[in-house]
Amino acid sequence: QVQFVESGGGLVQPGGSLRLSCAASRSIDSIYVMDWYRQAPGKQRELAARNFKSGAINYADSVKGRFTISRDSAKNTVYLQMNSLKTDDTGVYYCNGKPLPYSAYYAWGQGTQVTVAS
């Protein structure tokens, strides 16, 4: 098992930037995929960005060109750099991973709140 702790959220104005961090309790080298999800108020959790251990990366259309996911194996940390933030990006952001392609996610953490407002 592995635990994840998200941090870096906060209040930012539209057009601003934030960098979220996801610290893992052990090495993430072997984890098949690391994801950043987000959940807006009253909505379902949605996938924002995906980082495969192969190096491949996927983004939701809504964040493409603005968000960047990266994996730092030396620090057991996954980052989400968020630029040009919009009010629609407001929500709780969670990271998680799957050890293998068809396995379940690890336990979810508490997430970190991102609020984009003027």
CSV table of N, CA and C in Angstrom, one decimal:
chain,number,residue,atom,x,y,z
A,1,GLN,N,0.8,-1.2,0.0
A,1,GLN,CA,0.0,0.0,0.0
A,1,GLN,C,0.9,1.3,0.0
A,2,VAL,N,0.3,2.3,-0.4
A,2,VAL,CA,0.9,3.6,-0.4
A,2,VAL,C,-0.1,4.7,0.0
A,3,GLN,N,0.4,5.7,0.7
A,3,GLN,CA,-0.5,6.8,1.1
A,3,GLN,C,0.0,8.1,0.4
A,4,PHE,N,-1.0,8.9,0.0
A,4,PHE,CA,-0.7,10.1,-0.7
A,4,PHE,C,-1.2,11.3,0.1
A,5,VAL,N,-0.4,12.4,0.2
A,5,VAL,CA,-0.7,13.6,0.8
A,5,VAL,C,-0.6,14.8,-0.1
A,6,GLU,N,-1.7,15.4,-0.4
A,6,GLU,CA,-1.8,16.5,-1.4
A,6,GLU,C,-1.6,17.8,-0.6
A,7,SER,N,-0.9,18.8,-1.3
A,7,SER,CA,-0.7,20.1,-0.7
A,7,SER,C,-0.6,21.1,-1.9
A,8,GLY,N,-0.6,22.4,-1.5
A,8,GLY,CA,-0.3,23.4,-2.5
A,8,GLY,C,-1.5,24.2,-2.9
A,9,GLY,N,-2.7,23.8,-2.5
A,9,GLY,CA,-3.9,24.5,-2.9
A,9,GLY,C,-4.0,25.8,-2.2
A,10,GLY,N,-5.1,26.6,-2.6
A,10,GLY,CA,-5.3,27.9,-2.0
A,10,GLY,C,-6.2,28.7,-2.8
A,11,LEU,N,-6.3,30.0,-2.5
A,11,LEU,CA,-7.1,30.9,-3.2
A,11,LEU,C,-6.3,31.7,-4.2
A,12,VAL,N,-6.7,31.8,-5.4
A,12,VAL,CA,-5.9,32.5,-6.5
A,12,VAL,C,-6.9,33.2,-7.4
A,13,GLN,N,-6.5,34.3,-8.0
A,13,GLN,CA,-7.3,35.0,-8.9
A,13,GLN,C,-7.3,34.4,-10.3
A,14,PRO,N,-8.4,34.6,-11.0
A,14,PRO,CA,-8.4,34.1,-12.4
A,14,PRO,C,-7.2,34.5,-13.2
A,15,GLY,N,-6.6,33.6,-13.9
A,15,GLY,CA,-5.3,33.9,-14.6
A,15,GLY,C,-4.1,33.6,-13.9
A,16,GLY,N,-4.2,33.3,-12.6
A,16,GLY,CA,-3.1,33.0,-11.7
A,16,GLY,C,-2.6,31.5,-11.9
A,17,SER,N,-1.6,31.2,-11.1
A,17,SER,CA,-1.0,29.9,-11.1
A,17,SER,C,-0.9,29.3,-9.7
A,18,LEU,N,-0.9,28.0,-9.7
A,18,LEU,CA,-0.6,27.2,-8.5
A,18,LEU,C,0.1,26.0,-8.8
A,19,ARG,N,1.0,25.4,-7.9
A,19,ARG,CA,1.6,24.1,-8.1
A,19,ARG,C,1.2,23.2,-7.0
A,20,LEU,N,0.5,22.2,-7.3
A,20,LEU,CA,0.1,21.2,-6.3
A,20,LEU,C,1.2,20.1,-6.2
A,21,SER,N,1.3,19.6,-5.0
A,21,SER,CA,2.2,18.5,-4.8
A,21,SER,C,1.5,17.3,-4.2
A,22,CYS,N,2.0,16.1,-4.5
A,22,CYS,CA,1.4,14.9,-4.0
A,22,CYS,C,2.6,14.0,-3.5
A,23,ALA,N,2.7,14.0,-2.2
A,23,ALA,CA,3.8,13.2,-1.6
A,23,ALA,C,3.4,11.8,-1.3
A,24,ALA,N,4.1,10.8,-1.8
A,24,ALA,CA,3.8,9.4,-1.5
A,24,ALA,C,4.6,8.9,-0.4
A,25,SER,N,4.1,7.9,0.3
A,25,SER,CA,4.7,7.3,1.5
A,25,SER,C,5.9,6.4,1.1
A,26,ARG,N,6.0,6.0,-0.1
A,26,ARG,CA,7.1,5.2,-0.6
A,26,ARG,C,7.4,5.5,-2.0
A,27,SER,N,8.3,4.7,-2.6
A,27,SER,CA,8.7,4.9,-4.0
A,27,SER,C,7.5,4.8,-4.9
A,28,ILE,N,7.5,5.7,-5.9
A,28,ILE,CA,6.4,5.7,-6.9
A,28,ILE,C,7.0,5.2,-8.3
A,29,ASP,N,8.2,4.7,-8.3
A,29,ASP,CA,8.9,4.3,-9.5
A,29,ASP,C,8.0,3.2,-10.2
A,30,SER,N,7.5,2.3,-9.5
A,30,SER,CA,6.9,1.1,-10.1
A,30,SER,C,5.4,1.3,-10.3
A,31,ILE,N,4.9,2.4,-9.8
A,31,ILE,CA,3.4,2.6,-10.0
A,31,ILE,C,3.1,2.9,-11.4
A,32,TYR,N,2.2,2.1,-12.0
A,32,TYR,CA,1.8,2.1,-13.4
A,32,TYR,C,1.4,3.5,-13.8
A,33,VAL,N,0.5,4.1,-13.1
A,33,VAL,CA,-0.1,5.4,-13.5
A,33,VAL,C,-0.3,6.2,-12.2
A,34,MET,N,0.0,7.5,-12.3
A,34,MET,CA,-0.3,8.5,-11.3
A,34,MET,C,-1.3,9.5,-11.9
A,35,ASP,N,-2.4,9.8,-11.2
A,35,ASP,CA,-3.4,10.7,-11.7
A,35,ASP,C,-3.7,11.8,-10.7
A,36,TRP,N,-4.1,12.9,-11.3
A,36,TRP,CA,-4.7,14.0,-10.6
A,36,TRP,C,-6.1,14.1,-11.0
A,37,TYR,N,-7.0,14.0,-9.9
A,37,TYR,CA,-8.4,14.2,-10.1
A,37,TYR,C,-8.9,15.5,-9.5
A,38,ARG,N,-10.0,16.0,-9.8
A,38,ARG,CA,-10.6,17.1,-9.2
A,38,ARG,C,-12.1,16.9,-9.0
A,39,GLN,N,-12.7,17.6,-8.0
A,39,GLN,CA,-14.1,17.5,-7.8
A,39,GLN,C,-14.6,18.9,-7.4
A,40,ALA,N,-15.4,19.4,-8.4
A,40,ALA,CA,-16.0,20.7,-8.1
A,40,ALA,C,-17.3,20.6,-7.3
A,41,PRO,N,-17.7,21.6,-6.6
A,41,PRO,CA,-18.8,21.5,-5.7
A,41,PRO,C,-20.1,21.0,-6.5
A,42,GLY,N,-20.7,20.0,-5.9
A,42,GLY,CA,-21.9,19.4,-6.5
A,42,GLY,C,-21.7,18.6,-7.8
A,43,LYS,N,-20.4,18.3,-8.1
A,43,LYS,CA,-20.2,17.5,-9.3
A,43,LYS,C,-19.4,16.3,-8.9
A,44,GLN,N,-19.3,15.4,-9.9
A,44,GLN,CA,-18.5,14.1,-9.7
A,44,GLN,C,-17.0,14.4,-9.9
A,45,ARG,N,-16.3,13.5,-9.3
A,45,ARG,CA,-14.8,13.6,-9.4
A,45,ARG,C,-14.5,13.3,-10.9
A,46,GLU,N,-13.5,14.1,-11.4
A,46,GLU,CA,-13.2,13.9,-12.8
A,46,GLU,C,-11.6,13.9,-12.9
A,47,LEU,N,-11.2,13.2,-13.9
A,47,LEU,CA,-9.7,13.1,-14.2
A,47,LEU,C,-9.2,14.3,-14.8
A,48,ALA,N,-8.2,14.9,-14.3
A,48,ALA,CA,-7.6,16.1,-14.9
A,48,ALA,C,-6.3,15.8,-15.7
A,49,ALA,N,-5.5,15.0,-15.1
A,49,ALA,CA,-4.2,14.7,-15.7
A,49,ALA,C,-3.7,13.3,-15.3
A,50,ARG,N,-3.0,12.7,-16.2
A,50,ARG,CA,-2.5,11.3,-16.0
A,50,ARG,C,-1.1,11.2,-16.4
A,51,ASN,N,-0.3,10.5,-15.6
A,51,ASN,CA,1.2,10.3,-15.9
A,51,ASN,C,1.5,8.8,-15.8
A,52,PHE,N,1.9,8.2,-16.9
A,52,PHE,CA,2.2,6.8,-16.9
A,52,PHE,C,3.7,6.7,-16.6
A,53,LYS,N,4.1,5.6,-16.0
A,53,LYS,CA,5.5,5.4,-15.7
A,53,LYS,C,6.3,5.3,-16.9
A,54,SER,N,5.7,5.0,-18.0
A,54,SER,CA,6.4,5.0,-19.3
A,54,SER,C,6.8,6.4,-19.8
A,55,GLY,N,6.2,7.4,-19.2
A,55,GLY,CA,6.5,8.7,-19.6
A,55,GLY,C,5.3,9.4,-20.4
A,56,ALA,N,4.4,8.5,-20.8
A,56,ALA,CA,3.2,9.1,-21.5
A,56,ALA,C,2.4,9.9,-20.6
A,57,ILE,N,1.7,10.9,-21.1
A,57,ILE,CA,0.9,11.8,-20.3
A,57,ILE,C,-0.4,12.1,-21.1
A,58,ASN,N,-1.5,12.2,-20.3
A,58,ASN,CA,-2.8,12.5,-20.9
A,58,ASN,C,-3.4,13.7,-20.0
A,59,TYR,N,-4.1,14.5,-20.7
A,59,TYR,CA,-4.9,15.6,-20.0
A,59,TYR,C,-6.3,15.7,-20.5
A,60,ALA,N,-7.2,16.1,-19.5
A,60,ALA,CA,-8.5,16.4,-19.9
A,60,ALA,C,-8.5,17.6,-20.9
A,61,ASP,N,-9.5,17.6,-21.8
A,61,ASP,CA,-9.5,18.7,-22.7
A,61,ASP,C,-9.6,20.0,-22.0
A,62,SER,N,-10.3,20.1,-20.9
A,62,SER,CA,-10.6,21.3,-20.2
A,62,SER,C,-9.3,21.9,-19.6
A,63,VAL,N,-8.2,21.1,-19.4
A,63,VAL,CA,-7.0,21.6,-18.8
A,63,VAL,C,-5.8,21.6,-19.8
A,64,LYS,N,-6.0,21.0,-20.9
A,64,LYS,CA,-4.9,20.9,-21.9
A,64,LYS,C,-4.3,22.2,-22.2
A,65,GLY,N,-3.0,22.3,-22.2
A,65,GLY,CA,-2.3,23.6,-22.5
A,65,GLY,C,-2.2,24.5,-21.3
A,66,ARG,N,-2.8,24.2,-20.2
A,66,ARG,CA,-2.7,25.0,-19.0
A,66,ARG,C,-2.1,24.3,-17.8
A,67,PHE,N,-2.3,23.0,-17.8
A,67,PHE,CA,-1.8,22.2,-16.6
A,67,PHE,C,-0.7,21.3,-17.1
A,68,THR,N,0.2,21.0,-16.2
A,68,THR,CA,1.3,20.1,-16.5
A,68,THR,C,1.5,19.2,-15.3
A,69,ILE,N,1.5,17.9,-15.6
A,69,ILE,CA,1.7,16.9,-14.6
A,69,ILE,C,3.1,16.4,-14.7
A,70,SER,N,3.8,16.1,-13.6
A,70,SER,CA,5.2,15.6,-13.6
A,70,SER,C,5.4,14.7,-12.4
A,71,ARG,N,6.3,13.8,-12.6
A,71,ARG,CA,6.6,12.8,-11.6
A,71,ARG,C,8.1,12.9,-11.2
A,72,ASP,N,8.4,13.1,-10.0
A,72,ASP,CA,9.7,13.2,-9.5
A,72,ASP,C,10.0,12.0,-8.6
A,73,SER,N,10.6,11.0,-9.2
A,73,SER,CA,10.8,9.7,-8.5
A,73,SER,C,11.8,9.8,-7.3
A,74,ALA,N,12.7,10.7,-7.5
A,74,ALA,CA,13.7,10.9,-6.4
A,74,ALA,C,13.1,11.4,-5.1
A,75,LYS,N,12.0,12.2,-5.3
A,75,LYS,CA,11.3,12.8,-4.1
A,75,LYS,C,10.0,12.1,-3.8
A,76,ASN,N,9.7,11.0,-4.6
A,76,ASN,CA,8.4,10.3,-4.4
A,76,ASN,C,7.2,11.3,-4.4
A,77,THR,N,7.3,12.2,-5.4
A,77,THR,CA,6.3,13.2,-5.4
A,77,THR,C,5.8,13.4,-6.9
A,78,VAL,N,4.5,13.7,-7.0
A,78,VAL,CA,3.9,14.0,-8.3
A,78,VAL,C,3.4,15.5,-8.2
A,79,TYR,N,3.6,16.2,-9.2
A,79,TYR,CA,3.2,17.6,-9.2
A,79,TYR,C,2.1,17.9,-10.2
A,80,LEU,N,1.4,19.0,-10.0
A,80,LEU,CA,0.5,19.5,-11.0
A,80,LEU,C,0.6,21.0,-11.1
A,81,GLN,N,1.3,21.4,-12.1
A,81,GLN,CA,1.5,22.9,-12.3
A,81,GLN,C,0.2,23.4,-13.1
A,82,MET,N,-0.4,24.4,-12.5
A,82,MET,CA,-1.7,24.9,-13.0
A,82,MET,C,-1.5,26.4,-13.4
A,83,ASN,N,-1.6,26.7,-14.6
A,83,ASN,CA,-1.5,28.1,-15.1
A,83,ASN,C,-2.8,28.6,-15.7
A,84,SER,N,-2.9,29.8,-15.9
A,84,SER,CA,-4.1,30.4,-16.5
A,84,SER,C,-5.4,29.9,-15.9
A,85,LEU,N,-5.4,29.9,-14.6
A,85,LEU,CA,-6.5,29.3,-13.9
A,85,LEU,C,-7.8,30.1,-14.1
A,86,LYS,N,-8.9,29.3,-14.2
A,86,LYS,CA,-10.2,29.8,-14.4
A,86,LYS,C,-11.1,29.5,-13.2
A,87,THR,N,-12.2,30.2,-13.1
A,87,THR,CA,-13.1,29.9,-12.0
A,87,THR,C,-13.6,28.5,-12.0
A,88,ASP,N,-13.8,27.9,-13.2
A,88,ASP,CA,-14.2,26.5,-13.4
A,88,ASP,C,-13.2,25.5,-12.8
A,89,ASP,N,-12.0,25.9,-12.6
A,89,ASP,CA,-11.0,25.0,-12.0
A,89,ASP,C,-11.1,24.9,-10.5
A,90,THR,N,-12.0,25.6,-9.9
A,90,THR,CA,-12.3,25.5,-8.5
A,90,THR,C,-12.7,24.1,-8.1
A,91,GLY,N,-12.2,23.6,-7.0
A,91,GLY,CA,-12.6,22.3,-6.5
A,91,GLY,C,-11.5,21.7,-5.6
A,92,VAL,N,-11.8,20.5,-5.2
A,92,VAL,CA,-10.8,19.7,-4.4
A,92,VAL,C,-10.0,18.8,-5.3
A,93,TYR,N,-8.7,18.9,-5.2
A,93,TYR,CA,-7.8,18.1,-6.1
A,93,TYR,C,-7.2,17.0,-5.3
A,94,TYR,N,-7.3,15.8,-5.9
A,94,TYR,CA,-6.8,14.6,-5.3
A,94,TYR,C,-5.8,13.9,-6.3
A,95,CYS,N,-4.8,13.3,-5.7
A,95,CYS,CA,-3.9,12.4,-6.5
A,95,CYS,C,-4.1,11.0,-6.0
A,96,ASN,N,-3.8,10.1,-7.0
A,96,ASN,CA,-3.9,8.7,-6.7
A,96,ASN,C,-3.2,7.9,-7.8
A,97,GLY,N,-3.0,6.6,-7.6
A,97,GLY,CA,-2.3,5.9,-8.5
A,97,GLY,C,-2.8,4.4,-8.6
A,98,LYS,N,-2.5,3.8,-9.7
A,98,LYS,CA,-2.8,2.3,-9.8
A,98,LYS,C,-1.4,1.6,-10.0
A,99,PRO,N,-1.2,0.6,-9.3
A,99,PRO,CA,0.0,-0.2,-9.4
A,99,PRO,C,0.2,-0.9,-10.7
A,100,LEU,N,-1.0,-1.4,-11.2
A,100,LEU,CA,-1.0,-2.1,-12.5
A,100,LEU,C,-2.1,-1.6,-13.3
A,101,PRO,N,-2.1,-1.9,-14.6
A,101,PRO,CA,-3.2,-1.3,-15.5
A,101,PRO,C,-4.6,-1.6,-15.1
A,102,TYR,N,-4.9,-2.8,-14.6
A,102,TYR,CA,-6.3,-3.1,-14.3
A,102,TYR,C,-6.5,-3.2,-12.8
A,103,SER,N,-5.7,-2.7,-12.0
A,103,SER,CA,-5.9,-2.8,-10.5
A,103,SER,C,-6.7,-1.5,-10.1
A,104,ALA,N,-7.1,-1.7,-8.8
A,104,ALA,CA,-7.9,-0.6,-8.2
A,104,ALA,C,-6.9,0.5,-7.8
A,105,TYR,N,-7.5,1.7,-7.5
A,105,TYR,CA,-6.7,2.8,-7.0
A,105,TYR,C,-6.3,2.4,-5.5
A,106,TYR,N,-5.3,3.1,-5.1
A,106,TYR,CA,-4.9,3.0,-3.6
A,106,TYR,C,-6.0,3.9,-2.9
A,107,ALA,N,-5.9,3.9,-1.6
A,107,ALA,CA,-6.8,4.7,-0.8
A,107,ALA,C,-6.7,6.2,-1.1
A,108,TRP,N,-7.8,6.8,-1.2
A,108,TRP,CA,-7.8,8.3,-1.5
A,108,TRP,C,-7.4,9.1,-0.3
A,109,GLY,N,-6.6,10.2,-0.5
A,109,GLY,CA,-6.3,11.1,0.5
A,109,GLY,C,-7.3,12.2,0.7
A,110,GLN,N,-6.9,13.2,1.5
A,110,GLN,CA,-7.9,14.3,1.8
A,110,GLN,C,-8.0,15.3,0.7
A,111,GLY,N,-7.1,15.3,-0.2
A,111,GLY,CA,-7.2,16.3,-1.2
A,111,GLY,C,-6.7,17.7,-0.8
A,112,THR,N,-6.6,18.6,-1.7
A,112,THR,CA,-6.3,20.0,-1.4
A,112,THR,C,-7.2,20.9,-2.2
A,113,GLN,N,-7.7,21.9,-1.5
A,113,GLN,CA,-8.7,22.8,-2.0
A,113,GLN,C,-8.1,23.9,-2.9
A,114,VAL,N,-8.6,24.0,-4.1
A,114,VAL,CA,-8.2,25.1,-5.0
A,114,VAL,C,-9.4,26.0,-5.3
A,115,THR,N,-9.3,27.3,-5.0
A,115,THR,CA,-10.4,28.2,-5.2
A,115,THR,C,-9.9,29.3,-6.1
A,116,VAL,N,-10.6,29.4,-7.3
A,116,VAL,CA,-10.2,30.5,-8.2
A,116,VAL,C,-11.3,31.5,-8.2
A,117,ALA,N,-11.0,32.7,-7.7
A,117,ALA,CA,-12.1,33.7,-7.6
A,117,ALA,C,-11.4,35.1,-7.5
A,118,SER,N,-12.1,36.1,-7.9
A,118,SER,CA,-11.6,37.4,-7.9
A,118,SER,C,-12.2,38.1,-6.6
